[in-house]
XYZ file of C-alpha atoms in Angstrom:
477
model
C 148.532 2.819 25.541
C 147.328 1.574 28.887
C 143.852 0.261 29.508
C 141.841 0.177 32.737
C 143.219 -3.210 33.724
C 146.787 -1.957 33.731
C 145.969 1.080 35.869
C 146.462 -1.074 38.960
C 150.098 -1.541 37.970
C 150.931 2.129 37.611
C 153.859 3.401 39.669
C 151.860 6.369 40.976
C 148.283 7.351 41.629
C 149.167 10.952 40.732
C 152.050 12.672 38.979
C 152.215 16.450 39.194
C 154.145 18.383 36.549
C 155.441 21.553 38.196
C 156.202 22.443 41.817
C 154.810 25.970 42.042
C 152.061 26.856 44.541
C 149.461 24.815 42.666
C 151.751 21.860 42.058
C 153.334 21.446 45.461
C 150.119 22.122 47.394
C 148.170 19.733 45.162
C 150.842 17.068 45.595
C 150.877 17.401 49.375
C 147.089 17.167 49.552
C 147.147 14.075 47.327
C 149.682 12.469 49.649
C 147.628 13.409 52.721
C 144.674 11.598 51.169
C 146.683 8.399 50.713
C 147.510 8.731 47.023
C 151.009 7.683 45.958
C 152.365 10.885 44.481
C 155.319 12.171 42.471
C 156.315 15.661 41.341
C 158.385 16.585 38.305
C 160.232 19.925 38.382
C 162.489 21.210 35.602
C 164.535 23.491 37.877
C 166.878 22.589 40.721
C 164.666 24.239 43.342
C 160.982 23.769 44.071
C 158.384 26.506 44.299
C 158.026 27.654 40.698
C 157.835 31.316 39.744
C 156.144 32.311 43.007
C 158.836 31.235 45.436
C 161.877 31.703 43.208
C 161.303 34.789 41.054
C 157.830 36.051 41.923
C 155.683 36.449 45.024
C 158.249 35.679 47.710
C 161.378 37.522 46.494
C 159.344 40.559 45.421
C 157.762 40.782 48.882
C 161.195 40.510 50.468
C 162.401 43.493 48.437
C 159.156 45.371 49.047
C 159.639 45.007 52.800
C 163.325 46.010 52.650
C 162.632 49.046 50.489
C 159.721 50.085 52.709
C 162.001 50.002 55.752
C 164.490 52.239 53.954
C 161.801 54.635 52.770
C 160.356 54.968 56.271
C 163.803 55.473 57.751
C 164.439 58.255 55.240
C 161.044 59.976 55.402
C 159.094 59.182 58.576
C 161.497 58.124 61.315
C 162.257 61.752 62.185
C 158.580 62.393 62.879
C 158.576 59.357 65.162
C 161.507 60.834 67.085
C 164.109 58.523 65.595
C 167.093 60.446 64.236
C 169.442 58.816 61.747
C 172.402 60.032 59.745
C 174.417 58.724 56.808
C 171.510 56.552 55.668
C 172.316 54.553 52.538
C 171.212 51.496 50.604
C 173.411 48.403 50.737
C 172.062 46.765 47.585
C 174.194 43.592 47.713
C 172.980 42.923 51.272
C 169.366 43.633 50.296
C 169.609 41.120 47.444
C 171.402 38.616 49.700
C 168.599 38.818 52.270
C 166.048 38.309 49.504
C 167.941 35.246 48.285
C 168.031 33.843 51.815
C 164.261 34.256 52.153
C 163.827 32.369 48.876
C 166.196 29.611 50.005
C 164.315 29.137 53.274
C 161.002 28.784 51.466
C 162.217 26.407 48.774
C 163.973 24.285 51.394
C 160.670 24.135 53.246
C 159.023 22.472 50.257
C 161.813 19.903 50.051
C 161.121 19.099 53.700
C 157.361 18.842 53.110
C 157.847 16.471 50.165
C 159.996 14.172 52.313
C 157.559 14.416 55.229
C 154.665 13.391 52.989
C 156.671 10.687 51.161
C 156.353 12.409 47.785
C 158.887 11.362 45.148
C 160.529 14.292 43.371
C 162.128 14.159 39.920
C 164.276 16.867 38.363
C 163.768 17.375 34.648
C 161.250 18.337 31.986
C 158.094 16.254 32.128
C 156.341 15.444 28.849
C 153.537 13.105 27.847
C 154.374 9.900 26.004
C 150.734 8.926 26.430
C 148.088 9.874 28.982
C 149.561 7.584 31.625
C 153.262 7.742 30.800
C 155.448 10.763 31.506
C 158.955 11.103 30.123
C 161.416 12.979 32.334
C 164.239 14.565 30.360
C 167.128 15.579 32.575
C 169.653 18.392 32.159
C 172.357 15.978 30.968
C 170.101 14.707 28.171
C 169.246 11.383 29.789
C 165.639 10.416 30.377
C 163.356 8.015 32.178
C 159.656 7.216 32.081
C 157.231 6.986 34.982
C 153.579 5.956 34.924
C 150.519 7.301 36.715
C 146.782 6.798 36.887
C 146.268 10.563 36.929
C 148.378 13.552 35.920
C 148.052 17.158 37.111
C 149.597 19.806 34.856
C 150.807 22.710 37.002
C 153.538 24.159 34.791
C 152.717 27.809 35.515
C 153.446 30.835 33.358
C 156.223 33.081 32.076
C 156.444 36.834 31.415
C 154.755 38.062 28.249
C 156.972 39.826 25.743
C 156.062 42.578 23.310
C 157.015 41.340 19.817
C 158.604 44.651 18.823
C 160.801 44.945 21.917
C 163.939 42.876 22.382
C 164.492 41.950 26.017
C 168.269 41.821 26.464
C 168.046 41.004 30.196
C 170.637 43.699 30.861
C 168.924 47.064 30.357
C 165.568 45.971 28.948
C 164.480 43.423 31.509
C 161.595 41.384 32.899
C 160.471 41.015 36.486
C 162.993 38.190 36.941
C 166.040 40.365 36.251
C 164.520 43.267 38.212
C 164.836 41.158 41.361
C 168.623 41.032 41.067
C 169.846 44.504 40.149
C 173.139 45.275 41.871
C 172.625 49.037 41.852
C 169.904 51.547 42.558
C 169.128 53.052 39.142
C 168.726 56.804 38.838
C 165.854 56.356 36.386
C 163.578 53.514 35.327
C 160.667 53.054 32.937
C 158.081 50.396 33.722
C 155.948 49.231 30.800
C 152.680 48.048 32.339
C 150.632 49.482 35.184
C 149.483 46.160 36.566
C 150.399 44.373 39.775
C 153.920 43.263 38.826
C 154.972 46.579 37.311
C 153.671 48.658 40.192
C 155.175 46.437 42.889
C 158.650 46.390 41.342
C 158.412 50.039 40.336
C 157.592 51.003 43.918
C 160.559 48.978 45.229
C 162.997 51.122 43.292
C 161.062 54.358 43.738
C 161.397 53.915 47.511
C 165.139 53.483 47.123
C 165.423 56.758 45.228
C 164.873 55.825 41.571
C 162.808 58.149 39.393
C 160.173 55.744 38.053
C 157.886 56.344 35.075
C 155.019 53.936 34.390
C 153.579 53.622 30.881
C 150.145 51.966 30.720
C 147.989 51.277 27.655
C 144.715 51.375 29.585
C 143.099 54.563 30.963
C 144.047 53.622 34.527
C 146.475 51.479 36.481
C 145.368 48.103 37.975
C 142.524 48.277 35.445
C 140.921 44.941 36.406
C 140.164 46.160 39.938
C 137.529 48.620 41.151
C 138.175 51.950 39.402
C 138.392 53.878 42.669
C 141.354 51.783 43.804
C 143.481 52.572 40.763
C 142.709 56.262 41.001
C 143.690 56.418 44.679
C 146.813 54.275 44.230
C 148.072 56.470 41.400
C 147.522 59.581 43.522
C 149.403 58.136 46.498
C 152.339 56.731 44.510
C 152.769 60.056 42.771
C 152.558 61.979 46.052
C 154.692 59.737 48.255
C 157.210 58.282 45.809
C 157.241 60.786 42.958
C 156.283 58.147 40.399
C 155.102 59.442 37.025
C 152.248 57.850 35.125
C 151.519 57.842 31.416
C 148.126 56.155 31.108
C 146.348 55.833 27.767
C 149.763 55.495 26.144
C 150.642 52.794 23.619
C 154.283 51.747 23.727
C 155.793 51.623 20.246
C 159.362 50.688 21.002
C 162.256 50.339 23.428
C 165.915 50.293 22.492
C 169.072 50.052 24.568
C 172.274 51.864 23.691
C 175.084 51.619 26.177
C 173.645 52.319 29.610
C 170.555 54.130 28.349
C 167.158 52.791 27.305
C 164.849 54.886 25.139
C 161.136 54.069 25.279
C 158.707 55.558 22.768
C 154.933 55.661 23.164
C 151.922 57.326 21.567
C 149.311 59.117 23.665
C 145.554 59.067 23.013
C 145.950 61.792 20.375
C 148.636 59.846 18.535
C 151.409 62.151 19.696
C 154.732 60.477 20.447
C 156.625 60.792 23.714
C 160.158 59.629 24.483
C 161.384 58.471 27.876
C 165.037 57.763 28.640
C 166.131 55.694 31.618
C 168.849 53.462 33.010
C 166.553 50.438 32.904
C 163.220 49.421 31.417
C 161.086 46.715 33.024
C 158.625 45.052 30.644
C 155.698 43.968 32.831
C 152.773 43.533 30.457
C 151.448 40.285 31.868
C 152.168 36.583 31.779
C 151.356 33.718 29.440
C 150.740 30.040 30.229
C 153.897 27.939 30.014
C 153.188 24.725 28.109
C 156.371 24.327 26.062
C 157.796 20.832 26.116
C 154.790 19.176 27.765
C 154.062 17.031 24.712
C 150.369 17.908 24.826
C 150.093 17.052 21.149
C 150.926 13.448 22.007
C 147.674 13.084 23.931
C 145.474 15.295 21.770
C 145.267 18.428 23.962
C 145.139 21.716 22.077
C 145.815 24.964 23.892
C 143.634 28.025 23.417
C 144.815 30.518 20.823
C 144.712 33.421 23.270
C 147.009 33.053 26.246
C 148.103 29.508 25.346
C 145.857 28.146 28.110
C 144.746 24.538 28.500
C 140.944 24.025 28.281
C 139.393 22.271 31.288
C 135.858 21.438 32.441
C 134.212 22.470 35.702
C 136.210 19.776 37.505
C 139.542 21.050 36.102
C 139.863 17.946 33.900
C 141.211 18.403 30.387
C 139.700 16.831 27.269
C 141.748 13.745 28.155
C 140.246 11.735 31.057
C 142.614 11.483 34.007
C 144.664 14.504 32.958
C 143.972 17.682 34.942
C 145.360 21.218 34.756
C 145.491 23.944 37.404
C 146.852 27.424 38.092
C 148.294 29.763 35.494
C 147.955 27.254 32.639
C 144.138 27.411 32.761
C 141.506 30.145 32.627
C 141.148 32.720 35.368
C 143.386 35.038 37.315
C 147.060 34.119 37.562
C 147.253 34.045 41.349
C 149.230 31.710 43.590
C 146.340 31.219 46.005
C 143.965 30.358 43.149
C 146.430 27.694 42.018
C 146.694 26.336 45.566
C 142.927 26.017 45.906
C 142.742 24.282 42.531
C 145.491 21.863 43.545
C 143.535 20.931 46.664
C 140.331 20.709 44.603
C 141.772 18.164 42.151
C 143.363 16.109 44.942
C 140.083 15.862 46.803
C 138.161 15.011 43.608
C 140.590 12.176 42.956
C 139.997 10.931 46.497
C 136.244 10.829 45.906
C 135.337 13.981 47.787
C 133.199 16.871 46.515
C 135.231 20.066 46.972
C 134.105 23.522 45.888
C 135.743 26.745 44.672
C 133.859 30.037 44.395
C 135.955 31.900 41.836
C 134.157 35.170 42.562
C 135.571 35.066 46.081
C 139.245 34.693 45.264
C 140.840 37.929 46.518
C 143.241 40.013 44.494
C 146.070 41.946 46.140
C 148.647 44.549 45.095
C 151.565 44.699 47.562
C 152.471 48.342 47.119
C 152.205 50.666 50.098
C 149.455 51.335 50.750
C 148.381 47.822 49.856
C 145.393 47.230 47.603
C 142.965 44.331 48.003
C 139.660 43.366 46.475
C 137.119 40.546 46.456
C 133.777 40.054 44.758
C 132.126 42.347 42.243
C 133.362 45.839 41.403
C 130.966 48.736 41.006
C 131.581 48.623 37.267
C 130.589 44.941 37.103
C 127.426 45.486 39.161
C 126.361 48.326 36.881
C 127.059 46.196 33.807
C 124.961 43.351 35.230
C 122.152 45.705 36.194
C 122.326 44.677 39.861
C 120.963 47.277 42.247
C 123.452 47.928 45.020
C 124.377 50.338 47.775
C 127.888 51.464 48.611
C 129.568 52.564 51.807
C 133.102 53.925 52.158
C 135.326 54.838 55.056
C 138.685 56.666 54.730
C 141.734 55.667 56.750
C 142.337 59.323 57.594
C 139.437 58.892 60.030
C 140.974 55.757 61.608
C 142.660 56.169 64.986
C 145.002 53.245 64.319
C 145.999 54.635 60.923
C 146.733 58.036 62.445
C 148.966 56.402 65.050
C 151.020 54.643 62.371
C 150.959 57.568 59.911
C 149.185 55.433 57.286
C 146.174 57.601 56.526
C 145.960 57.202 52.741
C 143.217 55.061 51.247
C 139.765 53.768 52.102
C 137.536 50.709 52.425
C 134.470 50.346 50.210
C 131.665 47.856 50.864
C 129.108 47.050 48.155
C 125.877 45.363 49.234
C 122.692 44.240 47.486
C 120.129 47.042 47.619
C 117.331 44.675 48.685
C 118.911 41.824 50.645
C 121.947 43.705 52.058
C 124.174 40.729 51.111
C 127.779 41.843 50.611
C 128.620 41.699 46.908
C 132.096 43.197 46.914
C 134.713 44.711 49.216
C 137.518 46.913 47.906
C 140.239 48.521 49.964
C 143.451 50.453 49.671
C 145.327 51.122 52.866
C 147.668 49.688 55.514
C 147.634 45.876 55.732
C 144.816 45.584 53.195
C 146.354 42.288 52.015
C 145.634 40.769 55.418
C 142.362 42.564 56.087
C 140.690 41.331 52.901
C 140.385 37.876 54.486
C 137.628 39.188 56.775
C 135.616 40.165 53.720
C 136.233 36.792 52.061
C 135.014 34.918 55.152
C 131.935 37.126 55.396
C 131.074 36.642 51.737
C 131.659 32.868 51.835
C 128.968 32.747 54.502
C 126.829 35.218 52.519
C 126.879 37.791 55.285
C 125.101 41.115 55.007
C 126.632 44.536 55.520
C 124.542 44.687 58.691
C 126.287 41.519 59.927
C 129.719 43.149 59.610
C 128.396 46.343 61.188
C 127.160 44.349 64.227
C 130.439 42.439 64.759
C 132.642 43.896 67.497
C 136.036 44.898 66.123
C 138.995 45.500 68.449
C 139.992 49.133 68.923
C 142.221 50.550 67.675
C 142.717 48.394 64.568
C 142.765 48.923 60.845
C 139.870 46.482 60.472
C 137.541 48.954 62.142
C 137.508 50.655 58.738
C 135.732 47.592 57.319
C 133.068 47.819 60.009
C 132.634 51.554 59.423
C 132.332 51.034 55.654
C 129.698 48.349 56.269
C 127.846 50.755 58.558
C 128.050 53.402 55.837
C 126.508 50.932 53.382
C 123.707 50.232 55.874
C 121.632 53.393 56.256
C 124.745 55.615 56.058
C 125.456 55.308 59.767
C 129.260 55.302 60.014
C 130.245 56.720 63.401
C 133.699 58.233 62.947
C 133.126 60.373 59.883
């Protein structure tokens, strides 16, 4: 074991295990602050789940499939006539792969620019200051560091009674590389991942059925958002939803998957499809880290690493960020935590308001939310007022034929401070940033109502919703 005197002779000030959004952003910020930094990544490319098999490739396919869907269903209304429209799946996957390659190559460039040393292999603790790097060929080497940041991310959760064969019963990873457009598909899980990937294939012509254990889809978000999203996906894409259904099994035989589930009354249903995507969540990935060698025990539920308010584990000098710790499994949360730890190590006093980390679902319409939901405010006994504005009353939305959805603003009944903003509609993923900025500065609904918004824009719906929350004075409805 090393003592304080030997810390001066460490090879690195910081070693980061994992190069996902939390890991690579944290490493870059450490380097910017003058800390000698290294990153250990088990795979050949940087970027973790997000850039390789998550956020980035799924958005590439979402954009491609949305283009196809619009060409098939709305271009005629716009006066654009097409014939012999078809999906070129190999090209769609190739474009997705190119987008991934560009992004991962960008991280390689940023590591070189910031003089960050990168090691390929599995990083594990020998002791709190020594990390063993085991390479693919079985060889290994040790490096030393004053501080270590664990950013090893997460992996898809499996249901113990379902065997994922990665051919017909698949996870989100395999769903990103299908070489055909299935005729039918069952998605187990009505959360973000399941709905995004389900909508990709539904746009391309697949009959998609979603089976969800909870009473509604995207159950962690404001209830009104899930209700509206389910209505729109059913109307526009023909997706079927089986909420309040408990999956009991899934078996593959030849090219057919049979999924069984029980409804709220205990009655069994059977769904047959070409493919079944299991998207029931993710679990922290801590395998092979050697946490037991330094006395860190993961939590029983979710396998997460316990940390204090400064994201430091029970072992001084060892930090953990992103999906391996408590909180939402979001890339931007991990990024903020990576920056937070870097700045703490540099002697600064950074801050993260976890209530103001936005959540987004990249379906179409997009769904975005920040702050408290109505359900949470009621549970806490906080008196609030609500204002909503539908996109069907938005001039910009009418022009683009994106009139589904609404914006809801929740404000304190006495102070008018904005407590939550929830939206489903065109470009909600981008628009939510206005609400985050307003809430970071503790703005009131009146403040948003008084800010001049360009016309015509989608963001006018936020202003109108704020006006509706302030004396019910929305203008355009």
